[in-house]
PDB file of C-alpha atoms in Angstrom:
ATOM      1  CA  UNK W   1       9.797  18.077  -2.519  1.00  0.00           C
ATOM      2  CA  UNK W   2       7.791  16.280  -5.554  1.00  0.00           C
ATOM      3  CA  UNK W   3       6.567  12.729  -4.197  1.00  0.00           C
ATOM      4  CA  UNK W   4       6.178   9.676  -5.973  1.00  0.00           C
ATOM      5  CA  UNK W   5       4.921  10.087  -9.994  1.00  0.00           C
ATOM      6  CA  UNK W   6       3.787   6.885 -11.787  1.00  0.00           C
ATOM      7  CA  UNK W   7       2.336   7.568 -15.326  1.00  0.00           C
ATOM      8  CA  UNK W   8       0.588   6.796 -17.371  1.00  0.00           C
ATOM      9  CA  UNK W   9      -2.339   7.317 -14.455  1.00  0.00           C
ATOM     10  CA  UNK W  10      -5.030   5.037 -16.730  1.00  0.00           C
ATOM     11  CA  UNK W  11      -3.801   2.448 -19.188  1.00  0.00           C
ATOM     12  CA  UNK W  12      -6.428   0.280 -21.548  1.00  0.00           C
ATOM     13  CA  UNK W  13      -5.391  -2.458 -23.020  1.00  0.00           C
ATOM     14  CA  UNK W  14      -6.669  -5.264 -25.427  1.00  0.00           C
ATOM     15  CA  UNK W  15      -5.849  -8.738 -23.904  1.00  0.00           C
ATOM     16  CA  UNK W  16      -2.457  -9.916 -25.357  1.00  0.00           C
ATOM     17  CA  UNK W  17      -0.804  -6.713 -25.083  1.00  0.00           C
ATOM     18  CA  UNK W  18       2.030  -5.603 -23.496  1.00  0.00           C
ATOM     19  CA  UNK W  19       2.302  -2.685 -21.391  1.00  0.00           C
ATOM     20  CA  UNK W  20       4.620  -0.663 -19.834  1.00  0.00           C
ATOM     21  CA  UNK W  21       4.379   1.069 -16.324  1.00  0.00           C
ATOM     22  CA  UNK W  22       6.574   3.816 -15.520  1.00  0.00           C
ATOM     23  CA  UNK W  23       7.503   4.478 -11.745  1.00  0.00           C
ATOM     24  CA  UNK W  24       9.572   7.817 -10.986  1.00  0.00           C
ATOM     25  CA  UNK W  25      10.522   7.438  -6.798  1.00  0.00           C
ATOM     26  CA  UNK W  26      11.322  10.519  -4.788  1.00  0.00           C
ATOM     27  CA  UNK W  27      15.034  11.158  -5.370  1.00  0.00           C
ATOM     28  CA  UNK W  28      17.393   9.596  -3.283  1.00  0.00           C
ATOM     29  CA  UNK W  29      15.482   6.681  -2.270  1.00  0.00           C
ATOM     30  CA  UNK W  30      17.135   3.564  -2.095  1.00  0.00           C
ATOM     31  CA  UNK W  31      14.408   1.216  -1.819  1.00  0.00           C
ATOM     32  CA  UNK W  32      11.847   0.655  -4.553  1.00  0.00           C
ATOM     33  CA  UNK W  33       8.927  -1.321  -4.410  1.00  0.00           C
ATOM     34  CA  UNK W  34       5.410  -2.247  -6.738  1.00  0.00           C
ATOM     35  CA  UNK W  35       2.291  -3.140  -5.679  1.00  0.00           C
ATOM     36  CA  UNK W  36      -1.080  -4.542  -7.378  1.00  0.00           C
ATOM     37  CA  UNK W  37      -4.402  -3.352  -5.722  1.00  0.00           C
ATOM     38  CA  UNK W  38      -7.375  -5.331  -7.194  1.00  0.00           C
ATOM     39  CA  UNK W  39     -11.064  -3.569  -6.822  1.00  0.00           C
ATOM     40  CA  UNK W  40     -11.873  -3.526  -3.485  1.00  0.00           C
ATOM     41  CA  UNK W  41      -8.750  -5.034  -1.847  1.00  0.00           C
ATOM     42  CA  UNK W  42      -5.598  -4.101   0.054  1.00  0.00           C
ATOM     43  CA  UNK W  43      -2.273  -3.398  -2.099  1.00  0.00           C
ATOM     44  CA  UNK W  44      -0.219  -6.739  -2.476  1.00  0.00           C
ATOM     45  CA  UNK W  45       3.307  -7.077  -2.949  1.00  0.00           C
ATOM     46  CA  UNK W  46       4.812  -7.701  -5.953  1.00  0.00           C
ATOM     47  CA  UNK W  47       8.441  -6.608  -6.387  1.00  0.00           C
ATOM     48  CA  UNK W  48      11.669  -5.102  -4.139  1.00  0.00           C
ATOM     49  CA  UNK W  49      14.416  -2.964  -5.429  1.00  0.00           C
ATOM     50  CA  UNK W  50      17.113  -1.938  -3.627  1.00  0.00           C
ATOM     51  CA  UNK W  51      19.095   0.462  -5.879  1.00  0.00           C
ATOM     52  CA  UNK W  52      19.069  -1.439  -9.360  1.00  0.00           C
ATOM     53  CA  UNK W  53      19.473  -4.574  -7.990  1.00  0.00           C
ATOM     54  CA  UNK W  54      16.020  -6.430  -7.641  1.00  0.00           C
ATOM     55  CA  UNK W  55      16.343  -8.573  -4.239  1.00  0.00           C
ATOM     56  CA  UNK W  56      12.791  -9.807  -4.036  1.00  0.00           C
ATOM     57  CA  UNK W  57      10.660 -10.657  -6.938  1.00  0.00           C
ATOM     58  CA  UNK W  58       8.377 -13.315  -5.007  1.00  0.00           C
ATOM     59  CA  UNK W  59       4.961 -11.624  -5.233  1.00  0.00           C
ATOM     60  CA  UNK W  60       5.280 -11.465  -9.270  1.00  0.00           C
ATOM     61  CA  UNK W  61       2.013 -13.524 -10.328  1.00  0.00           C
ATOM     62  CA  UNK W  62       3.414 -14.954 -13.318  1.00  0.00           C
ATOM     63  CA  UNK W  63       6.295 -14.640 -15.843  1.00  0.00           C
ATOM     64  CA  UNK W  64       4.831 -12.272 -17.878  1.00  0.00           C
ATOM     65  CA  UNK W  65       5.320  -9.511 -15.190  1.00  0.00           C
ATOM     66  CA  UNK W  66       9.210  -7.957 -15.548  1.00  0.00           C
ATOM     67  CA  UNK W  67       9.965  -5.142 -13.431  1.00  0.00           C
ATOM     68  CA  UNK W  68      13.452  -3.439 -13.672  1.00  0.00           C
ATOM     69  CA  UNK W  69      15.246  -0.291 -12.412  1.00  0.00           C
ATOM     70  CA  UNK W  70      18.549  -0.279 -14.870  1.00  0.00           C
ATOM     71  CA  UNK W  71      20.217   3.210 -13.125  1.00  0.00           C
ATOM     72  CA  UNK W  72      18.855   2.781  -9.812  1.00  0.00           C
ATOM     73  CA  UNK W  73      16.331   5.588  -9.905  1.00  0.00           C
ATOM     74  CA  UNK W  74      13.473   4.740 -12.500  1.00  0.00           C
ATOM     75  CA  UNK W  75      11.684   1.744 -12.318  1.00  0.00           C
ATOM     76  CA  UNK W  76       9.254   0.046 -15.433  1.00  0.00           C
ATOM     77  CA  UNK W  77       7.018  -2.786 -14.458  1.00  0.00           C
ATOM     78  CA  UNK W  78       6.007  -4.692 -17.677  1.00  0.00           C
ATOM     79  CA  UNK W  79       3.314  -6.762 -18.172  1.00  0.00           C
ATOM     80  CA  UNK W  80       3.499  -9.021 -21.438  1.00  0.00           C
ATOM     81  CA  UNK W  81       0.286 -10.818 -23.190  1.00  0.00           C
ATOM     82  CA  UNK W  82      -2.128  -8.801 -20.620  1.00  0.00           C
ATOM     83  CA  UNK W  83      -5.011 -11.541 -19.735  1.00  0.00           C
ATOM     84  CA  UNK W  84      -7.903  -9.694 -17.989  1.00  0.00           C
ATOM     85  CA  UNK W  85      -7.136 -10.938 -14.578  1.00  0.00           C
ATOM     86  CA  UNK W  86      -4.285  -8.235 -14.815  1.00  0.00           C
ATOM     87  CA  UNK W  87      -6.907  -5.659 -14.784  1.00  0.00           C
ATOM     88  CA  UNK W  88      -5.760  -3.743 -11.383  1.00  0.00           C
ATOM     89  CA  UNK W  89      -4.268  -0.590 -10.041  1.00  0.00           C
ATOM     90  CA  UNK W  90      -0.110  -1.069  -9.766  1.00  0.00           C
ATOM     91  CA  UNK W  91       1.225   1.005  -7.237  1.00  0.00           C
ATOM     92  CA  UNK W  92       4.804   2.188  -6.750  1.00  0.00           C
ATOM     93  CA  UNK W  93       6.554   3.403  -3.540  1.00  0.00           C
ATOM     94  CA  UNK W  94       9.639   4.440  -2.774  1.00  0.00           C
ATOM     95  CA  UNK W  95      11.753   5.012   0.638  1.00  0.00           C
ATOM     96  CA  UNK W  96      14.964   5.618   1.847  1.00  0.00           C
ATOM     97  CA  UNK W  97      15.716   2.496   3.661  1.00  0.00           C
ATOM     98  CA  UNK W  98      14.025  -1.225   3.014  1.00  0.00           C
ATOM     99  CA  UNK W  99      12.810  -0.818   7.084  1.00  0.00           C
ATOM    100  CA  UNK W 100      11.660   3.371   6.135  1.00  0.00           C
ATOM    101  CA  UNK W 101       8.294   4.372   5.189  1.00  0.00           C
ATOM    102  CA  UNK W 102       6.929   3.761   2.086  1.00  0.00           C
ATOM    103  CA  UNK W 103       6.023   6.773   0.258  1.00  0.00           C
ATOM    104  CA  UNK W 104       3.094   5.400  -2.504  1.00  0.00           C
ATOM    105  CA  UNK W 105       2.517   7.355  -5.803  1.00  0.00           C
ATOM    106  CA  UNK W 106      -0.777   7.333  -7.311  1.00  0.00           C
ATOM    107  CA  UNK W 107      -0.870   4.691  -9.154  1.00  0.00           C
ATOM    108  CA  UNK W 108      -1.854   3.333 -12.798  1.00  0.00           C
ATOM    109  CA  UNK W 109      -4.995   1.983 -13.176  1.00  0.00           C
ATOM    110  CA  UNK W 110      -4.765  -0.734 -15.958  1.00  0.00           C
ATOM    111  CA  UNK W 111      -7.934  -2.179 -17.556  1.00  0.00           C
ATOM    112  CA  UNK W 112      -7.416  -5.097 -19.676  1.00  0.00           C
ATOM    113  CA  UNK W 113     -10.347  -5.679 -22.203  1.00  0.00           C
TER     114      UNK W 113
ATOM    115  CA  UNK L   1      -1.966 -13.040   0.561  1.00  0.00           C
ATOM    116  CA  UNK L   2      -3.620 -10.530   3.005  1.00  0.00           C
ATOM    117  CA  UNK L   3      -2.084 -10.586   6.474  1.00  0.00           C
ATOM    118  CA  UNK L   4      -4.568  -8.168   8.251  1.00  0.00           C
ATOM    119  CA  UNK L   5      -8.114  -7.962   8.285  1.00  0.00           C
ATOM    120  CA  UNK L   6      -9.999  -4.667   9.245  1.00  0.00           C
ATOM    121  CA  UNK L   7     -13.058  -3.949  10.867  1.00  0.00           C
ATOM    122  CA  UNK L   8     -15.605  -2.885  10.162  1.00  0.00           C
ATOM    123  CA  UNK L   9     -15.684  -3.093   6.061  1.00  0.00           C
ATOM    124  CA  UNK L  10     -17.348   0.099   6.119  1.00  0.00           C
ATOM    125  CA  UNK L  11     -18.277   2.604   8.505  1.00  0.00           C
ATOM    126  CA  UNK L  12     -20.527   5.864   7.790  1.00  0.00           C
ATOM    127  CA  UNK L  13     -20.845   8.782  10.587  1.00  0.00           C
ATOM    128  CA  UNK L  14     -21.316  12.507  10.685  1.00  0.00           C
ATOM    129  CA  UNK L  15     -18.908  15.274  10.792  1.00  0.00           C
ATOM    130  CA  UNK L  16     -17.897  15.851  14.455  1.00  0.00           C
ATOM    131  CA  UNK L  17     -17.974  11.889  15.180  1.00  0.00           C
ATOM    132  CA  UNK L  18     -15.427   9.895  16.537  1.00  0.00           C
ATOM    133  CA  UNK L  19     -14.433   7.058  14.266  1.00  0.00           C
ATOM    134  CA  UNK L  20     -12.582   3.694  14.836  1.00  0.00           C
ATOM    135  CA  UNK L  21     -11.715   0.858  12.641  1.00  0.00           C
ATOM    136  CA  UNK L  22      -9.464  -1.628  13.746  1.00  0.00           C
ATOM    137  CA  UNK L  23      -7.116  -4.716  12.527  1.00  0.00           C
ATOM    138  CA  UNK L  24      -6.215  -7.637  13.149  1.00  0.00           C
ATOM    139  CA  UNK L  25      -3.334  -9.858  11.704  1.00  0.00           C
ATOM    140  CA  UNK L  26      -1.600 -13.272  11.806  1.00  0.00           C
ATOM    141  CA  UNK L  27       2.283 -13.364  12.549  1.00  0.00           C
ATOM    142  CA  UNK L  28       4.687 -11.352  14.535  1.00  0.00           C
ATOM    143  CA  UNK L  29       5.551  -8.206  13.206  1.00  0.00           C
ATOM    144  CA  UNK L  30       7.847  -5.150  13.648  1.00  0.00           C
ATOM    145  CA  UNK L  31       5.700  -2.402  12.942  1.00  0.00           C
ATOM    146  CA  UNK L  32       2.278  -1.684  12.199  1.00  0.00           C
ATOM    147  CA  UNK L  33       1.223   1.280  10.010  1.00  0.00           C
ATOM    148  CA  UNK L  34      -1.993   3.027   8.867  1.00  0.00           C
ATOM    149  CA  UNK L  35      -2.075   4.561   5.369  1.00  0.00           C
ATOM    150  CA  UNK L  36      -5.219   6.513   3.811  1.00  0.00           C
ATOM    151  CA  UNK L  37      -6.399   5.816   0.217  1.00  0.00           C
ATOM    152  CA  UNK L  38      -9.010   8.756  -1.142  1.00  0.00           C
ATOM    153  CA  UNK L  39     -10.531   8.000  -4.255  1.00  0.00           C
ATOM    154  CA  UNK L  40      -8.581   7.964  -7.437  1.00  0.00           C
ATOM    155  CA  UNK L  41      -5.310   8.699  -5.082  1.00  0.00           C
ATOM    156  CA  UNK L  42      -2.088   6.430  -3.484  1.00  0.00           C
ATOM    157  CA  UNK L  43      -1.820   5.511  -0.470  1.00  0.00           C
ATOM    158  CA  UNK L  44      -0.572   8.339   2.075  1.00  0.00           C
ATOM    159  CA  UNK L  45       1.295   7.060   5.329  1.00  0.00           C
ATOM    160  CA  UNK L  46      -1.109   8.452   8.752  1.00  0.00           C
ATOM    161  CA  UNK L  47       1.542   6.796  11.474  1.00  0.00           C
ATOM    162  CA  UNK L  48       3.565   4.021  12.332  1.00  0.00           C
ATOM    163  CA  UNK L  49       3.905   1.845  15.973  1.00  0.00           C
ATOM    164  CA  UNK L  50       6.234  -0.423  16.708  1.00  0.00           C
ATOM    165  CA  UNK L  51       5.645  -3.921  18.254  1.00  0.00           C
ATOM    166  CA  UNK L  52       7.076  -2.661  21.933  1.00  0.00           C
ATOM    167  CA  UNK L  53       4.792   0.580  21.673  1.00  0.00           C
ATOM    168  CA  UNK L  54       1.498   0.270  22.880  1.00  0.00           C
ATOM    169  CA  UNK L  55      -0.240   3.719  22.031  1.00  0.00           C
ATOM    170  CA  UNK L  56       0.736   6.482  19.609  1.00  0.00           C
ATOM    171  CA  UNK L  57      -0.701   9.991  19.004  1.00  0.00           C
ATOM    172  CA  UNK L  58      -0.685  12.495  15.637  1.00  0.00           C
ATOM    173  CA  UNK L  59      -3.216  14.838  15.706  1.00  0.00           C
ATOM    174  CA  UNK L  60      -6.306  13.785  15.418  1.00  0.00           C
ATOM    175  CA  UNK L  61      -5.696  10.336  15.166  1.00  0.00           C
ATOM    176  CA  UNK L  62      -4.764   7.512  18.105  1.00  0.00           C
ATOM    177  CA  UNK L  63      -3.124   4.185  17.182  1.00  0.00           C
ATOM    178  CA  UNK L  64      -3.616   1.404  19.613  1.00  0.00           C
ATOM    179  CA  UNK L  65      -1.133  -1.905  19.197  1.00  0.00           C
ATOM    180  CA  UNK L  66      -1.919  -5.291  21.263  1.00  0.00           C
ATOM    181  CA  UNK L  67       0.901  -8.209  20.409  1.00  0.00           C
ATOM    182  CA  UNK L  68      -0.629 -10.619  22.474  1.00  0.00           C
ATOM    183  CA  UNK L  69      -3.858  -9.868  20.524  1.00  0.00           C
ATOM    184  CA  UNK L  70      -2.335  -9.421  17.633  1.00  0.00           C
ATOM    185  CA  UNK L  71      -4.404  -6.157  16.981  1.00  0.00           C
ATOM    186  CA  UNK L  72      -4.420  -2.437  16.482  1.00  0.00           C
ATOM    187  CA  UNK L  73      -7.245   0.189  16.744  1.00  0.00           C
ATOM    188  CA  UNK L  74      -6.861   3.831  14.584  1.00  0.00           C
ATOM    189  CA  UNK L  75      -9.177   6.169  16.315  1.00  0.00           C
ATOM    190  CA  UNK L  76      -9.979   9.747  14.566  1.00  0.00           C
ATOM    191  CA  UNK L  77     -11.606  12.136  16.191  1.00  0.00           C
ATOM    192  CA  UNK L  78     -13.688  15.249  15.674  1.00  0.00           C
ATOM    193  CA  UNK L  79     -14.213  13.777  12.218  1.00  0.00           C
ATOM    194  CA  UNK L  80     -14.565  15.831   9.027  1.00  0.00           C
ATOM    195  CA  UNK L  81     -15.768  15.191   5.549  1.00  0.00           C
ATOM    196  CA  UNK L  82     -12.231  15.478   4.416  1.00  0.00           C
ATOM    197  CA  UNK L  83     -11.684  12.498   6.623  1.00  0.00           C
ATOM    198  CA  UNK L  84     -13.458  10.390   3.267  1.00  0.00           C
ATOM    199  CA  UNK L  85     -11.721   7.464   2.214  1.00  0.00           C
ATOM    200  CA  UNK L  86     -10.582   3.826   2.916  1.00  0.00           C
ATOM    201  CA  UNK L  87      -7.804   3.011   5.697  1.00  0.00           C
ATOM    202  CA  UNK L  88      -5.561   0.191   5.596  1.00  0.00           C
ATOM    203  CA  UNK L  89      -3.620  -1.095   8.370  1.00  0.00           C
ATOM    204  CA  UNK L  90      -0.344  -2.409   7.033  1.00  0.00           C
ATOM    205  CA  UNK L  91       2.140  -4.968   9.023  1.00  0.00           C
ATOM    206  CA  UNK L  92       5.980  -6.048   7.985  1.00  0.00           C
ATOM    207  CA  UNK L  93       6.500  -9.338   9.235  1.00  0.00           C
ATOM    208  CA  UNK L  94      10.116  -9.584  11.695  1.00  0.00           C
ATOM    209  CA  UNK L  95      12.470 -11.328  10.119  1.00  0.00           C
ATOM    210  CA  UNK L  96      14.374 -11.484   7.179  1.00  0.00           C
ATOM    211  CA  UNK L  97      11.516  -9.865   5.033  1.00  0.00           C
ATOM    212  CA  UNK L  98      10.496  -7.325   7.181  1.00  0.00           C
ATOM    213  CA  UNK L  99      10.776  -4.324   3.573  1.00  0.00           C
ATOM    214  CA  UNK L 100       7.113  -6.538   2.551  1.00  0.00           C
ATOM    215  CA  UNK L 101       4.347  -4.799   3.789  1.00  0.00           C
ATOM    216  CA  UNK L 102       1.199  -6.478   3.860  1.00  0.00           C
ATOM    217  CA  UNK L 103      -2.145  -4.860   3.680  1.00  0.00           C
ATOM    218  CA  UNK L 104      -5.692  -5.423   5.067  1.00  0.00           C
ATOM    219  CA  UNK L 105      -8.580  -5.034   2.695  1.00  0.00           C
ATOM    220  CA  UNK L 106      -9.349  -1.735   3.838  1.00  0.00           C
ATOM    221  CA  UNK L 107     -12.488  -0.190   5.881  1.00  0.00           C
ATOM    222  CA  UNK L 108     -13.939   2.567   3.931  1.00  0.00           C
ATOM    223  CA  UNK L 109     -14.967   5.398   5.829  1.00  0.00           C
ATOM    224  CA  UNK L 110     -17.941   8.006   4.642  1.00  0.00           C
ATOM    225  CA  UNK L 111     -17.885  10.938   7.134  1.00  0.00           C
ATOM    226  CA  UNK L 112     -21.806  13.057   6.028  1.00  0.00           C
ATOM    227  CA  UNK L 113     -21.087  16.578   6.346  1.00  0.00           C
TER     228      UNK L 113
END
């Protein structure tokens, strides 16, 4: 069946805009979760779903990152007033349990200039 | 924060060559998984052990898991350029957060056809 799909796959953005990151999660998975990978470093957590409710949003950097998942299925992580420390590759998985394995999509690479 | 560290950074061999990178991390866990990152792609999940497993086959690989060491080896053998890309070793802390993976920072493997 299809995996993961995250688009856009590249994203450029001026500092001080806002962008939008679109996570699609193989269907029927409960559990929702989004990840930022700075260059040359592990994945780091940022955000939980568990159907639309968001149960853990600890790993958020700041306040300008929102991430929601109104119908339980698709999830948007947005990033307001981009500074360049944003600049990163946000990575969404999905799986069917919080305690499953995590099934990552590809990611979007964001580039703030 | 990173939990686990692997070892080495990188690691460069030729086709046919055993390869092992290993990890170490910092708190007790419930599982311990290895994912695969080629360039430009997610993550993809290579196997999972549990803290009361000590040794886990799939193919070509072999996961090793020490507690009271607080490490795990990923051995692949009969390498093959294919086999191209960074590995991260990934822990979920037991306890109430056990959903939050945590990631090494990766050791990039270059297998020279």
């Amino acid at each position: 069946g299809a995996g993961v799909s995250q688009s856009p796959r590249y994203k450029v953005a001026k500092r001080g805009q806002d962008v939008a990151l679109r996570c699609d999660p193989i269907s029927g998975h409960v559990s929702l979760f989004w990840y930022q990978q700075a260059l040359g470093q592990g994945p780091e957590f940022l955000t939980y779903f568990q159907n639309e409710a968001q149960l853990d949003k600890s790993g958020l950097p700041s306040d300008r990152f929102f991430a929601e998942r109104p119908e339980g299925s698709v999830s948007t992580l947005k990033i307001q007033r981009t500074q360049q420390e944003d600049s990163a590759v946000y990575l969404c998985a999905s799986s069917q349990g919080a305690k499953d394995t995590q099934y990552f999509g590809p990611g979007t690479r964001l580039t703030v200039l | 924060s990173q939990q686990g560290e692997e070892d080495p950074q990188a690691l460069s061999i030729q086709e046919g060559e055993n390869a092992t990178m290993n990890c170490s991390y910092k708190t007790s866990i419930n599982n311990l998984q290895w994912y695969r990152q080629n360039s430009g792609r997610g993550l993809v999940h290579l196997i999972l052990i549990r803290s009361n497993e000590r040794e886990k086959h799939s193919g070509r690989l072999r996961v090793t898991l020490d507690t009271s060491k607080k490490s795990s080896s990923l051995l692949i053998t009969a390498s093959r350029a294919a086999d191209t890309a960074s590995y991260f070793c990934a822990t979920d802390p037991s306890g109430g957060s056990n959903y939050k993976l945590t990631f090494g920072k990766g050791t990039l493997l270059t297998v020279n056809p």
